[in-house]
C-alpha cells in the first residue's frame, strides 16, 4: 500500500468537513422546516438529535473512513466486510439523489444574486419567488449550478474553492449575525423568539410522529451523513487526530450556523407576515428567499449591494457542499473504472440535471424529492452504517476511536454502547415513521 496523503493540518480537515456540512441544509432548509414543524418544538428535537444521534453517527463514519483509508465504497472491502459495500453504494445513491434537487435551489440562489443587484424583487418579494422558483428559468439556472459544480470537480480548481470555503464559513456567520441583529430591532419580531426558542411541548406530543423523523433526518442531512462524504474525508485523517474532538467541533459549528439562520429567517417572517405563512404564501421552501429578500428591498439601494453579497456567500456555501457530493462519486468511478475525470463529473452532472428538471419545473416535485430523501434514503443509509459500525465492527471501532484521544477509553466505550442501543433504535424509529408517513400520505405531485 502506498502512503496516502493526509490533511496537512487539523484545521484543514475541520474546515473541509464544516464546509461540506454547512450549506443549503442549514441556511435554506433548517429555518423553513422549523417553520413548518412547530417552531421551537422542532428546534428542541433537532438539538437533541444532532448531539445524541448525529455525533455518535458522524464518529461512526470517521471510524470507517480513517480505518479503511479509502473511499466510502471500497472502505467496507478494505475492512474485510465486503457484503457491507452496499452501505457505501447506498450512500452514493442518496448523495446523487439529493444533488439533483439541491442544484435547483442552488439555481434559485444564483437568481437572487442578480435579482438583488438589479432590485428585481424589491416590489413584491413573495410574488417574485413564486414566479422564478419553477419553470424554464429555474431549469436554466439549475443547469448553470450543476455545470459549475461539475466544472470544479472535473478540472479541480479546488485550490480556489478551498480558499473560498475558508472565507465562507466566517463570512456566513458574520452576515447572519448582522441580519439577526437587524431583525431583532424591527417592529413585530418579538413574538418570533418565543415561537422559535420556547418549545410548545403540547404541539410536540401531538405531532411526535412527524416532528421526530424530520428533525433527526435534518440533522443527518445537515451533517452530510449517510452519503459517504464523512467516510471519505476521514480517510485522509492521520492517527494522531482525535475523532471525538473533531466530530464534536463539526457538530457544534454546523448546528450553530443552522440556529443562526433560523434567528434571521423566523423573525423576518414574523415582521412581514405576523407569523410563519403557509408554503404557498412563502413560508415553505421560499422562506429564506422571501424573508431575507424583503429586508434588502427595504434597504433600497444599499440593499441591492448587500443582497448580492449575501446570496453570493450562500452560493459559495451551496457550491462547496455540492462539490463534495459530486466528488465522492466521481473519485470512486475515476479510481476504479479508469474513466476520465471530466467525462465522469459531467456525465453524472448531466444525468442529475435531467432528473432535477422535474424539481425545477414544479416545487411540488422538489418537495417530493426532498421527502423521499428525508423519510427513507437518509435514515436507511445511516441505519445500515450504524448497525455495521456498532454490531459488526464494534471492538475494532473502539480501538479506532481511542487513537489520538488521551484517556479515550471511557468515551469510546460509551460511544459503542450508544451506537449499539439507543442510536440504533432512534434511527430505526425515524426510518419507520418516515416510511409510514409517506405511506399514509403519498406526496403525489400535481403537475
Ligand atoms: N450538509 C449539506 C448541507 O447542509 C448538504 C449535504 C448533504 C452534503 N449531504 C452531503 C454535502 C454530502 C456534501 C456531502 O447543505
GROMACS .gro file of C-alpha atoms and ligand atoms in nm:
model
  462
    1UNK     CA    1   0.000   0.000   0.000
    2UNK     CA    2   0.147   0.335  -0.092
    3UNK     CA    3   0.140   0.611   0.162
    4UNK     CA    4  -0.174   0.816   0.113
    5UNK     CA    5  -0.199   1.189   0.158
    6UNK     CA    6  -0.328   1.317   0.487
    7UNK     CA    7  -0.464   1.655   0.587
    8UNK     CA    8  -0.181   1.899   0.640
    9UNK     CA    9  -0.341   2.046   0.948
   10UNK     CA   10  -0.622   1.957   1.180
   11UNK     CA   11  -0.783   2.287   1.088
   12UNK     CA   12  -0.777   2.187   0.723
   13UNK     CA   13  -0.986   1.882   0.797
   14UNK     CA   14  -1.228   2.064   1.024
   15UNK     CA   15  -1.281   2.337   0.768
   16UNK     CA   16  -1.332   2.090   0.487
   17UNK     CA   17  -1.582   1.891   0.691
   18UNK     CA   18  -1.760   2.205   0.806
   19UNK     CA   19  -1.753   2.343   0.451
   20UNK     CA   20  -1.926   2.031   0.329
   21UNK     CA   21  -2.171   2.030   0.618
   22UNK     CA   22  -2.263   2.398   0.611
   23UNK     CA   23  -2.480   2.454   0.309
   24UNK     CA   24  -2.837   2.493   0.199
   25UNK     CA   25  -2.931   2.242   0.467
   26UNK     CA   26  -2.850   2.497   0.735
   27UNK     CA   27  -2.935   2.823   0.564
   28UNK     CA   28  -3.234   2.732   0.348
   29UNK     CA   29  -3.382   2.412   0.486
   30UNK     CA   30  -3.343   2.437   0.861
   31UNK     CA   31  -3.537   2.763   0.904
   32UNK     CA   32  -3.825   2.658   0.684
   33UNK     CA   33  -3.853   2.310   0.829
   34UNK     CA   34  -3.862   2.474   1.170
   35UNK     CA   35  -4.141   2.697   1.046
   36UNK     CA   36  -4.346   2.412   0.906
   37UNK     CA   37  -4.294   2.176   1.200
   38UNK     CA   38  -4.399   2.375   1.500
   39UNK     CA   39  -4.111   2.613   1.565
   40UNK     CA   40  -3.922   2.558   1.887
   41UNK     CA   41  -4.058   2.205   1.931
   42UNK     CA   42  -3.871   2.114   1.615
   43UNK     CA   43  -3.559   2.305   1.721
   44UNK     CA   44  -3.564   2.123   2.054
   45UNK     CA   45  -3.579   1.777   1.896
   46UNK     CA   46  -3.323   1.882   1.636
   47UNK     CA   47  -3.071   1.983   1.901
   48UNK     CA   48  -3.117   1.655   2.085
   49UNK     CA   49  -3.087   1.467   1.758
   50UNK     CA   50  -2.769   1.643   1.648
   51UNK     CA   51  -2.599   1.582   1.981
   52UNK     CA   52  -2.729   1.241   2.083
   53UNK     CA   53  -2.761   1.075   1.743
   54UNK     CA   54  -2.569   1.290   1.494
   55UNK     CA   55  -2.246   1.298   1.693
   56UNK     CA   56  -2.221   0.921   1.752
   57UNK     CA   57  -2.316   0.861   1.389
   58UNK     CA   58  -2.056   1.102   1.250
   59UNK     CA   59  -1.795   0.930   1.468
   60UNK     CA   60  -1.902   0.600   1.316
   61UNK     CA   61  -1.832   0.735   0.968
   62UNK     CA   62  -1.499   0.880   1.082
   63UNK     CA   63  -1.402   0.537   1.219
   64UNK     CA   64  -1.478   0.360   0.893
   65UNK     CA   65  -1.302   0.626   0.687
   66UNK     CA   66  -0.982   0.657   0.887
   67UNK     CA   67  -0.950   0.285   0.941
   68UNK     CA   68  -1.003   0.194   0.578
   69UNK     CA   69  -0.809   0.483   0.431
   70UNK     CA   70  -1.005   0.471   0.109
   71UNK     CA   71  -1.333   0.592  -0.046
   72UNK     CA   72  -1.671   0.506   0.100
   73UNK     CA   73  -1.750   0.215  -0.130
   74UNK     CA   74  -1.424   0.024  -0.108
   75UNK     CA   75  -1.388   0.103   0.259
   76UNK     CA   76  -1.600  -0.194   0.360
   77UNK     CA   77  -1.396  -0.434   0.149
   78UNK     CA   78  -1.079  -0.298   0.298
   79UNK     CA   79  -1.223  -0.360   0.643
   80UNK     CA   80  -1.285  -0.720   0.534
   81UNK     CA   81  -1.662  -0.694   0.528
   82UNK     CA   82  -1.732  -0.681   0.155
   83UNK     CA   83  -2.103  -0.752   0.195
   84UNK     CA   84  -2.139  -0.412   0.364
   85UNK     CA   85  -2.024  -0.240   0.049
   86UNK     CA   86  -2.394  -0.195  -0.005
   87UNK     CA   87  -2.384   0.074   0.266
   88UNK     CA   88  -2.128   0.271   0.070
   89UNK     CA   89  -2.323   0.225  -0.251
   90UNK     CA   90  -2.649   0.334  -0.093
   91UNK     CA   91  -2.467   0.639   0.038
   92UNK     CA   92  -2.353   0.736  -0.310
   93UNK     CA   93  -2.702   0.690  -0.442
   94UNK     CA   94  -2.850   0.903  -0.167
   95UNK     CA   95  -2.595   1.174  -0.239
   96UNK     CA   96  -2.676   1.173  -0.610
   97UNK     CA   97  -3.047   1.188  -0.543
   98UNK     CA   98  -3.001   1.485  -0.312
   99UNK     CA   99  -2.772   1.666  -0.552
  100UNK     CA  100  -3.041   1.652  -0.823
  101UNK     CA  101  -3.267   1.893  -0.635
  102UNK     CA  102  -3.000   2.066  -0.426
  103UNK     CA  103  -2.886   2.209  -0.756
  104UNK     CA  104  -3.231   2.352  -0.828
  105UNK     CA  105  -3.216   2.551  -0.506
  106UNK     CA  106  -2.860   2.646  -0.595
  107UNK     CA  107  -3.009   2.789  -0.915
  108UNK     CA  108  -3.253   2.999  -0.713
  109UNK     CA  109  -2.960   3.139  -0.518
  110UNK     CA  110  -2.788   3.242  -0.841
  111UNK     CA  111  -3.114   3.408  -0.950
  112UNK     CA  112  -3.122   3.605  -0.627
  113UNK     CA  113  -2.768   3.734  -0.665
  114UNK     CA  114  -2.880   3.905  -0.985
  115UNK     CA  115  -3.229   3.978  -0.858
  116UNK     CA  116  -3.070   4.165  -0.567
  117UNK     CA  117  -2.820   4.353  -0.778
  118UNK     CA  118  -3.094   4.482  -1.006
  119UNK     CA  119  -3.357   4.514  -0.737
  120UNK     CA  120  -3.586   4.284  -0.937
  121UNK     CA  121  -3.777   4.156  -0.635
  122UNK     CA  122  -3.794   4.485  -0.450
  123UNK     CA  123  -4.156   4.542  -0.541
  124UNK     CA  124  -4.300   4.207  -0.442
  125UNK     CA  125  -4.067   3.957  -0.275
  126UNK     CA  126  -4.322   3.676  -0.233
  127UNK     CA  127  -4.459   3.712  -0.584
  128UNK     CA  128  -4.108   3.716  -0.727
  129UNK     CA  129  -4.022   3.391  -0.555
  130UNK     CA  130  -4.336   3.226  -0.684
  131UNK     CA  131  -4.256   3.333  -1.037
  132UNK     CA  132  -3.887   3.237  -1.052
  133UNK     CA  133  -3.878   2.921  -0.839
  134UNK     CA  134  -4.027   2.692  -1.103
  135UNK     CA  135  -4.034   2.682  -1.479
  136UNK     CA  136  -3.787   2.742  -1.762
  137UNK     CA  137  -3.576   2.996  -1.578
  138UNK     CA  138  -3.539   2.768  -1.282
  139UNK     CA  139  -3.435   2.487  -1.514
  140UNK     CA  140  -3.179   2.711  -1.684
  141UNK     CA  141  -3.019   2.818  -1.359
  142UNK     CA  142  -3.030   2.462  -1.227
  143UNK     CA  143  -2.822   2.378  -1.538
  144UNK     CA  144  -2.579   2.658  -1.457
  145UNK     CA  145  -2.534   2.547  -1.096
  146UNK     CA  146  -2.482   2.185  -1.200
  147UNK     CA  147  -2.234   2.284  -1.470
  148UNK     CA  148  -2.028   2.495  -1.231
  149UNK     CA  149  -2.025   2.212  -0.978
  150UNK     CA  150  -1.916   1.962  -1.243
  151UNK     CA  151  -1.659   2.205  -1.382
  152UNK     CA  152  -1.493   2.244  -1.045
  153UNK     CA  153  -1.495   1.870  -0.979
  154UNK     CA  154  -1.369   1.797  -1.332
  155UNK     CA  155  -1.089   2.047  -1.361
  156UNK     CA  156  -1.012   2.079  -0.996
  157UNK     CA  157  -0.999   2.447  -0.922
  158UNK     CA  158  -1.015   2.308  -0.572
  159UNK     CA  159  -0.742   2.541  -0.457
  160UNK     CA  160  -0.973   2.827  -0.532
  161UNK     CA  161  -1.275   2.670  -0.377
  162UNK     CA  162  -1.076   2.569  -0.072
  163UNK     CA  163  -0.970   2.924  -0.017
  164UNK     CA  164  -1.324   3.043  -0.080
  165UNK     CA  165  -1.452   2.792   0.174
  166UNK     CA  166  -1.213   2.914   0.438
  167UNK     CA  167  -1.356   3.260   0.392
  168UNK     CA  168  -1.708   3.132   0.350
  169UNK     CA  169  -1.772   2.996   0.698
  170UNK     CA  170  -1.665   3.315   0.877
  171UNK     CA  171  -1.844   3.544   0.631
  172UNK     CA  172  -2.166   3.345   0.652
  173UNK     CA  173  -2.153   3.376   1.028
  174UNK     CA  174  -2.083   3.749   1.016
  175UNK     CA  175  -2.366   3.816   0.773
  176UNK     CA  176  -2.614   3.601   0.957
  177UNK     CA  177  -2.526   3.768   1.287
  178UNK     CA  178  -2.573   4.108   1.124
  179UNK     CA  179  -2.909   4.011   0.980
  180UNK     CA  180  -3.020   3.851   1.307
  181UNK     CA  181  -2.943   4.172   1.496
  182UNK     CA  182  -3.117   4.380   1.233
  183UNK     CA  183  -3.424   4.154   1.252
  184UNK     CA  184  -3.424   4.190   1.630
  185UNK     CA  185  -3.455   4.567   1.602
  186UNK     CA  186  -3.756   4.553   1.373
  187UNK     CA  187  -4.111   4.603   1.494
  188UNK     CA  188  -4.304   4.280   1.515
  189UNK     CA  189  -4.015   4.040   1.558
  190UNK     CA  190  -4.065   3.989   1.932
  191UNK     CA  191  -4.325   3.714   1.903
  192UNK     CA  192  -4.088   3.518   1.681
  193UNK     CA  193  -3.846   3.446   1.962
  194UNK     CA  194  -4.088   3.257   2.177
  195UNK     CA  195  -4.208   3.071   1.869
  196UNK     CA  196  -3.851   2.982   1.780
  197UNK     CA  197  -3.697   2.930   2.119
  198UNK     CA  198  -3.958   2.818   2.367
  199UNK     CA  199  -4.086   2.473   2.276
  200UNK     CA  200  -4.456   2.404   2.275
  201UNK     CA  201  -4.448   2.056   2.428
  202UNK     CA  202  -4.813   2.000   2.367
  203UNK     CA  203  -4.759   2.053   1.998
  204UNK     CA  204  -4.465   1.818   2.019
  205UNK     CA  205  -4.667   1.548   2.192
  206UNK     CA  206  -4.943   1.572   1.935
  207UNK     CA  207  -4.705   1.567   1.639
  208UNK     CA  208  -4.430   1.343   1.763
  209UNK     CA  209  -4.462   1.113   1.464
  210UNK     CA  210  -4.376   1.383   1.215
  211UNK     CA  211  -4.153   1.618   1.415
  212UNK     CA  212  -3.911   1.347   1.528
  213UNK     CA  213  -3.827   1.191   1.193
  214UNK     CA  214  -3.795   1.530   1.026
  215UNK     CA  215  -3.568   1.663   1.298
  216UNK     CA  216  -3.346   1.355   1.305
  217UNK     CA  217  -3.316   1.345   0.926
  218UNK     CA  218  -3.249   1.717   0.922
  219UNK     CA  219  -2.953   1.651   1.149
  220UNK     CA  220  -2.827   1.382   0.909
  221UNK     CA  221  -2.870   1.598   0.603
  222UNK     CA  222  -2.707   1.893   0.764
  223UNK     CA  223  -2.411   1.692   0.892
  224UNK     CA  224  -2.366   1.531   0.549
  225UNK     CA  225  -2.421   1.186   0.699
  226UNK     CA  226  -2.529   0.875   0.513
  227UNK     CA  227  -2.366   0.986   0.190
  228UNK     CA  228  -2.015   0.860   0.216
  229UNK     CA  229  -1.885   1.215   0.249
  230UNK     CA  230  -1.759   1.196   0.605
  231UNK     CA  231  -1.613   0.849   0.541
  232UNK     CA  232  -1.419   0.992   0.250
  233UNK     CA  233  -1.299   1.299   0.440
  234UNK     CA  234  -1.191   1.095   0.740
  235UNK     CA  235  -0.995   0.862   0.515
  236UNK     CA  236  -0.736   1.139   0.491
  237UNK     CA  237  -0.702   1.175   0.868
  238UNK     CA  238  -0.383   1.084   1.050
  239UNK     CA  239  -0.382   0.858   1.353
  240UNK     CA  240  -0.288   1.136   1.591
  241UNK     CA  241  -0.613   1.324   1.536
  242UNK     CA  242  -0.881   1.287   1.798
  243UNK     CA  243  -1.202   1.176   1.632
  244UNK     CA  244  -1.425   1.274   1.927
  245UNK     CA  245  -1.275   1.624   1.942
  246UNK     CA  246  -1.303   1.678   1.567
  247UNK     CA  247  -1.650   1.530   1.546
  248UNK     CA  248  -1.781   1.745   1.830
  249UNK     CA  249  -1.641   2.058   1.674
  250UNK     CA  250  -1.804   1.983   1.339
  251UNK     CA  251  -2.138   1.912   1.505
  252UNK     CA  252  -2.129   2.227   1.717
  253UNK     CA  253  -2.024   2.460   1.435
  254UNK     CA  254  -2.273   2.316   1.192
  255UNK     CA  255  -2.560   2.332   1.440
  256UNK     CA  256  -2.470   2.687   1.533
  257UNK     CA  257  -2.495   2.803   1.171
  258UNK     CA  258  -2.840   2.645   1.136
  259UNK     CA  259  -2.963   2.804   1.458
  260UNK     CA  260  -2.831   3.138   1.346
  261UNK     CA  261  -3.008   3.115   1.010
  262UNK     CA  262  -3.330   3.045   1.199
  263UNK     CA  263  -3.271   3.354   1.411
  264UNK     CA  264  -3.271   3.552   1.088
  265UNK     CA  265  -3.548   3.392   0.887
  266UNK     CA  266  -3.814   3.329   1.154
  267UNK     CA  267  -3.817   3.683   1.300
  268UNK     CA  268  -3.818   3.831   0.949
  269UNK     CA  269  -4.119   3.619   0.857
  270UNK     CA  270  -4.295   3.741   1.171
  271UNK     CA  271  -4.217   4.101   1.080
  272UNK     CA  272  -4.359   4.063   0.731
  273UNK     CA  273  -4.645   3.821   0.785
  274UNK     CA  274  -4.711   3.828   1.159
  275UNK     CA  275  -4.615   3.461   1.176
  276UNK     CA  276  -4.490   3.183   0.954
  277UNK     CA  277  -4.713   3.183   0.647
  278UNK     CA  278  -4.803   2.859   0.473
  279UNK     CA  279  -4.591   2.728   0.193
  280UNK     CA  280  -4.792   2.890  -0.083
  281UNK     CA  281  -4.750   3.233   0.074
  282UNK     CA  282  -4.375   3.198   0.115
  283UNK     CA  283  -4.339   3.005   0.442
  284UNK     CA  284  -4.213   2.678   0.294
  285UNK     CA  285  -3.927   2.637   0.051
  286UNK     CA  286  -3.944   3.009  -0.017
  287UNK     CA  287  -3.895   3.119   0.344
  288UNK     CA  288  -3.531   3.219   0.316
  289UNK     CA  289  -3.578   3.392  -0.014
  290UNK     CA  290  -3.893   3.581   0.068
  291UNK     CA  291  -3.799   3.690   0.420
  292UNK     CA  292  -3.442   3.798   0.362
  293UNK     CA  293  -3.523   3.944   0.023
  294UNK     CA  294  -3.773   4.179   0.185
  295UNK     CA  295  -3.502   4.317   0.412
  296UNK     CA  296  -3.283   4.403   0.118
  297UNK     CA  297  -3.580   4.558  -0.057
  298UNK     CA  298  -3.647   4.776   0.248
  299UNK     CA  299  -3.286   4.891   0.249
  300UNK     CA  300  -3.322   5.029  -0.101
  301UNK     CA  301  -3.004   5.093  -0.298
  302UNK     CA  302  -2.776   4.969  -0.022
  303UNK     CA  303  -2.989   4.655  -0.016
  304UNK     CA  304  -2.904   4.584  -0.377
  305UNK     CA  305  -2.535   4.552  -0.298
  306UNK     CA  306  -2.586   4.381   0.037
  307UNK     CA  307  -2.833   4.135  -0.112
  308UNK     CA  308  -2.599   4.043  -0.393
  309UNK     CA  309  -2.316   3.982  -0.147
  310UNK     CA  310  -2.538   3.782   0.088
  311UNK     CA  311  -2.664   3.548  -0.182
  312UNK     CA  312  -2.314   3.518  -0.327
  313UNK     CA  313  -2.192   3.385   0.005
  314UNK     CA  314  -2.488   3.148   0.025
  315UNK     CA  315  -2.391   3.032  -0.323
  316UNK     CA  316  -2.039   2.951  -0.209
  317UNK     CA  317  -2.182   2.753   0.082
  318UNK     CA  318  -2.410   2.564  -0.155
  319UNK     CA  319  -2.133   2.503  -0.407
  320UNK     CA  320  -1.887   2.373  -0.152
  321UNK     CA  321  -2.147   2.119  -0.039
  322UNK     CA  322  -2.249   2.026  -0.392
  323UNK     CA  323  -1.888   1.979  -0.495
  324UNK     CA  324  -1.824   1.736  -0.216
  325UNK     CA  325  -2.141   1.545  -0.304
  326UNK     CA  326  -2.027   1.505  -0.663
  327UNK     CA  327  -1.663   1.447  -0.571
  328UNK     CA  328  -1.748   1.138  -0.364
  329UNK     CA  329  -1.892   0.953  -0.666
  330UNK     CA  330  -1.657   1.096  -0.924
  331UNK     CA  331  -1.340   0.996  -0.743
  332UNK     CA  332  -1.477   0.649  -0.684
  333UNK     CA  333  -1.559   0.596  -1.051
  334UNK     CA  334  -1.237   0.753  -1.177
  335UNK     CA  335  -1.022   0.541  -0.944
  336UNK     CA  336  -1.195   0.216  -1.023
  337UNK     CA  337  -1.313   0.225  -1.379
  338UNK     CA  338  -1.049   0.444  -1.530
  339UNK     CA  339  -1.286   0.692  -1.694
  340UNK     CA  340  -1.159   1.044  -1.733
  341UNK     CA  341  -1.240   1.285  -1.455
  342UNK     CA  342  -1.416   1.545  -1.673
  343UNK     CA  343  -1.626   1.282  -1.852
  344UNK     CA  344  -1.731   1.128  -1.522
  345UNK     CA  345  -1.813   1.453  -1.348
  346UNK     CA  346  -2.010   1.591  -1.641
  347UNK     CA  347  -2.173   1.254  -1.704
  348UNK     CA  348  -2.313   1.240  -1.352
  349UNK     CA  349  -2.398   1.609  -1.351
  350UNK     CA  350  -2.580   1.578  -1.683
  351UNK     CA  351  -2.790   1.285  -1.566
  352UNK     CA  352  -2.869   1.457  -1.239
  353UNK     CA  353  -2.959   1.771  -1.426
  354UNK     CA  354  -3.218   1.575  -1.623
  355UNK     CA  355  -3.360   1.418  -1.308
  356UNK     CA  356  -3.365   1.756  -1.135
  357UNK     CA  357  -3.561   1.926  -1.411
  358UNK     CA  358  -3.872   1.773  -1.255
  359UNK     CA  359  -3.797   1.956  -0.931
  360UNK     CA  360  -3.719   2.275  -1.120
  361UNK     CA  361  -4.042   2.254  -1.316
  362UNK     CA  362  -4.268   2.228  -1.016
  363UNK     CA  363  -4.190   2.289  -0.649
  364UNK     CA  364  -4.429   2.006  -0.557
  365UNK     CA  365  -4.182   1.770  -0.718
  366UNK     CA  366  -3.895   1.933  -0.533
  367UNK     CA  367  -4.078   1.876  -0.208
  368UNK     CA  368  -4.136   1.516  -0.306
  369UNK     CA  369  -3.767   1.458  -0.389
  370UNK     CA  370  -3.680   1.609  -0.054
  371UNK     CA  371  -3.938   1.400   0.130
  372UNK     CA  372  -3.805   1.078  -0.017
  373UNK     CA  373  -3.450   1.170   0.082
  374UNK     CA  374  -3.555   1.265   0.434
  375UNK     CA  375  -3.804   0.992   0.505
  376UNK     CA  376  -3.633   0.692   0.352
  377UNK     CA  377  -3.289   0.730   0.195
  378UNK     CA  378  -3.105   0.918   0.470
  379UNK     CA  379  -3.233   0.721   0.770
  380UNK     CA  380  -3.188   0.390   0.587
  381UNK     CA  381  -2.834   0.469   0.486
  382UNK     CA  382  -2.740   0.592   0.834
  383UNK     CA  383  -2.913   0.295   0.997
  384UNK     CA  384  -2.711   0.041   0.799
  385UNK     CA  385  -2.391   0.228   0.879
  386UNK     CA  386  -2.475   0.230   1.249
  387UNK     CA  387  -2.552  -0.143   1.252
  388UNK     CA  388  -2.223  -0.210   1.081
  389UNK     CA  389  -2.004   0.000   1.300
  390UNK     CA  390  -2.177  -0.100   1.624
  391UNK     CA  391  -2.252  -0.466   1.588
  392UNK     CA  392  -2.024  -0.592   1.312
  393UNK     CA  393  -1.714  -0.384   1.358
  394UNK     CA  394  -1.761  -0.297   1.728
  395UNK     CA  395  -1.437  -0.374   1.913
  396UNK     CA  396  -1.212  -0.253   1.632
  397UNK     CA  397  -1.419   0.063   1.610
  398UNK     CA  398  -1.348   0.126   1.977
  399UNK     CA  399  -0.975   0.095   1.912
  400UNK     CA  400  -1.005   0.347   1.633
  401UNK     CA  401  -1.191   0.598   1.849
  402UNK     CA  402  -0.929   0.572   2.121
  403UNK     CA  403  -0.644   0.653   1.885
  404UNK     CA  404  -0.524   1.007   1.925
  405UNK     CA  405  -0.761   1.071   2.215
  406UNK     CA  406  -0.597   1.090   2.553
  407UNK     CA  407  -0.797   0.895   2.809
  408UNK     CA  408  -1.042   0.797   2.538
  409UNK     CA  409  -1.127   0.461   2.691
  410UNK     CA  410  -1.441   0.568   2.876
  411UNK     CA  411  -1.564   0.779   2.591
  412UNK     CA  412  -1.507   0.504   2.338
  413UNK     CA  413  -1.694   0.251   2.550
  414UNK     CA  414  -1.986   0.488   2.600
  415UNK     CA  415  -1.987   0.562   2.229
  416UNK     CA  416  -2.006   0.194   2.138
  417UNK     CA  417  -2.283   0.143   2.387
  418UNK     CA  418  -2.480   0.435   2.242
  419UNK     CA  419  -2.433   0.317   1.883
  420UNK     CA  420  -2.547  -0.032   1.972
  421UNK     CA  421  -2.853   0.074   2.165
  422UNK     CA  422  -3.041   0.398   2.160
  423UNK     CA  423  -2.882   0.546   1.848
  424UNK     CA  424  -2.975   0.235   1.656
  425UNK     CA  425  -3.327   0.240   1.795
  426UNK     CA  426  -3.360   0.612   1.729
  427UNK     CA  427  -3.256   0.583   1.366
  428UNK     CA  428  -3.477   0.281   1.318
  429UNK     CA  429  -3.779   0.463   1.460
  430UNK     CA  430  -3.701   0.760   1.235
  431UNK     CA  431  -3.697   0.535   0.932
  432UNK     CA  432  -4.013   0.357   1.040
  433UNK     CA  433  -4.202   0.682   1.098
  434UNK     CA  434  -4.072   0.829   0.774
  435UNK     CA  435  -4.188   0.531   0.574
  436UNK     CA  436  -4.530   0.517   0.738
  437UNK     CA  437  -4.565   0.892   0.685
  438UNK     CA  438  -4.503   0.860   0.312
  439UNK     CA  439  -4.728   0.558   0.301
  440UNK     CA  440  -5.014   0.732   0.480
  441UNK     CA  441  -4.998   1.044   0.266
  442UNK     CA  442  -4.826   0.967  -0.060
  443UNK     CA  443  -4.698   1.301  -0.183
  444UNK     CA  444  -4.817   1.266  -0.539
  445UNK     CA  445  -4.726   1.591  -0.704
  446UNK     CA  446  -4.983   1.762  -0.919
  447UNK     CA  447  -4.825   1.857  -1.246
  448LIG     N1  448  -2.479   1.908   0.453
  448LIG     C1  449  -2.502   1.986   0.338
  448LIG     C2  450  -2.598   2.098   0.372
  448LIG     O1  451  -2.637   2.112   0.485
  448LIG     C3  452  -2.559   1.913   0.222
  448LIG     C4  453  -2.518   1.774   0.209
  448LIG     C5  454  -2.593   1.670   0.236
  448LIG     C6  455  -2.393   1.727   0.170
  448LIG     N2  456  -2.522   1.558   0.213
  448LIG     C7  457  -2.399   1.588   0.175
  448LIG     C8  458  -2.275   1.785   0.132
  448LIG     C9  459  -2.293   1.510   0.142
  448LIG    C10  460  -2.169   1.707   0.099
  448LIG    C11  461  -2.177   1.570   0.105
  448LIG     O2  462  -2.637   2.173   0.288
   0.00000   0.00000   0.00000
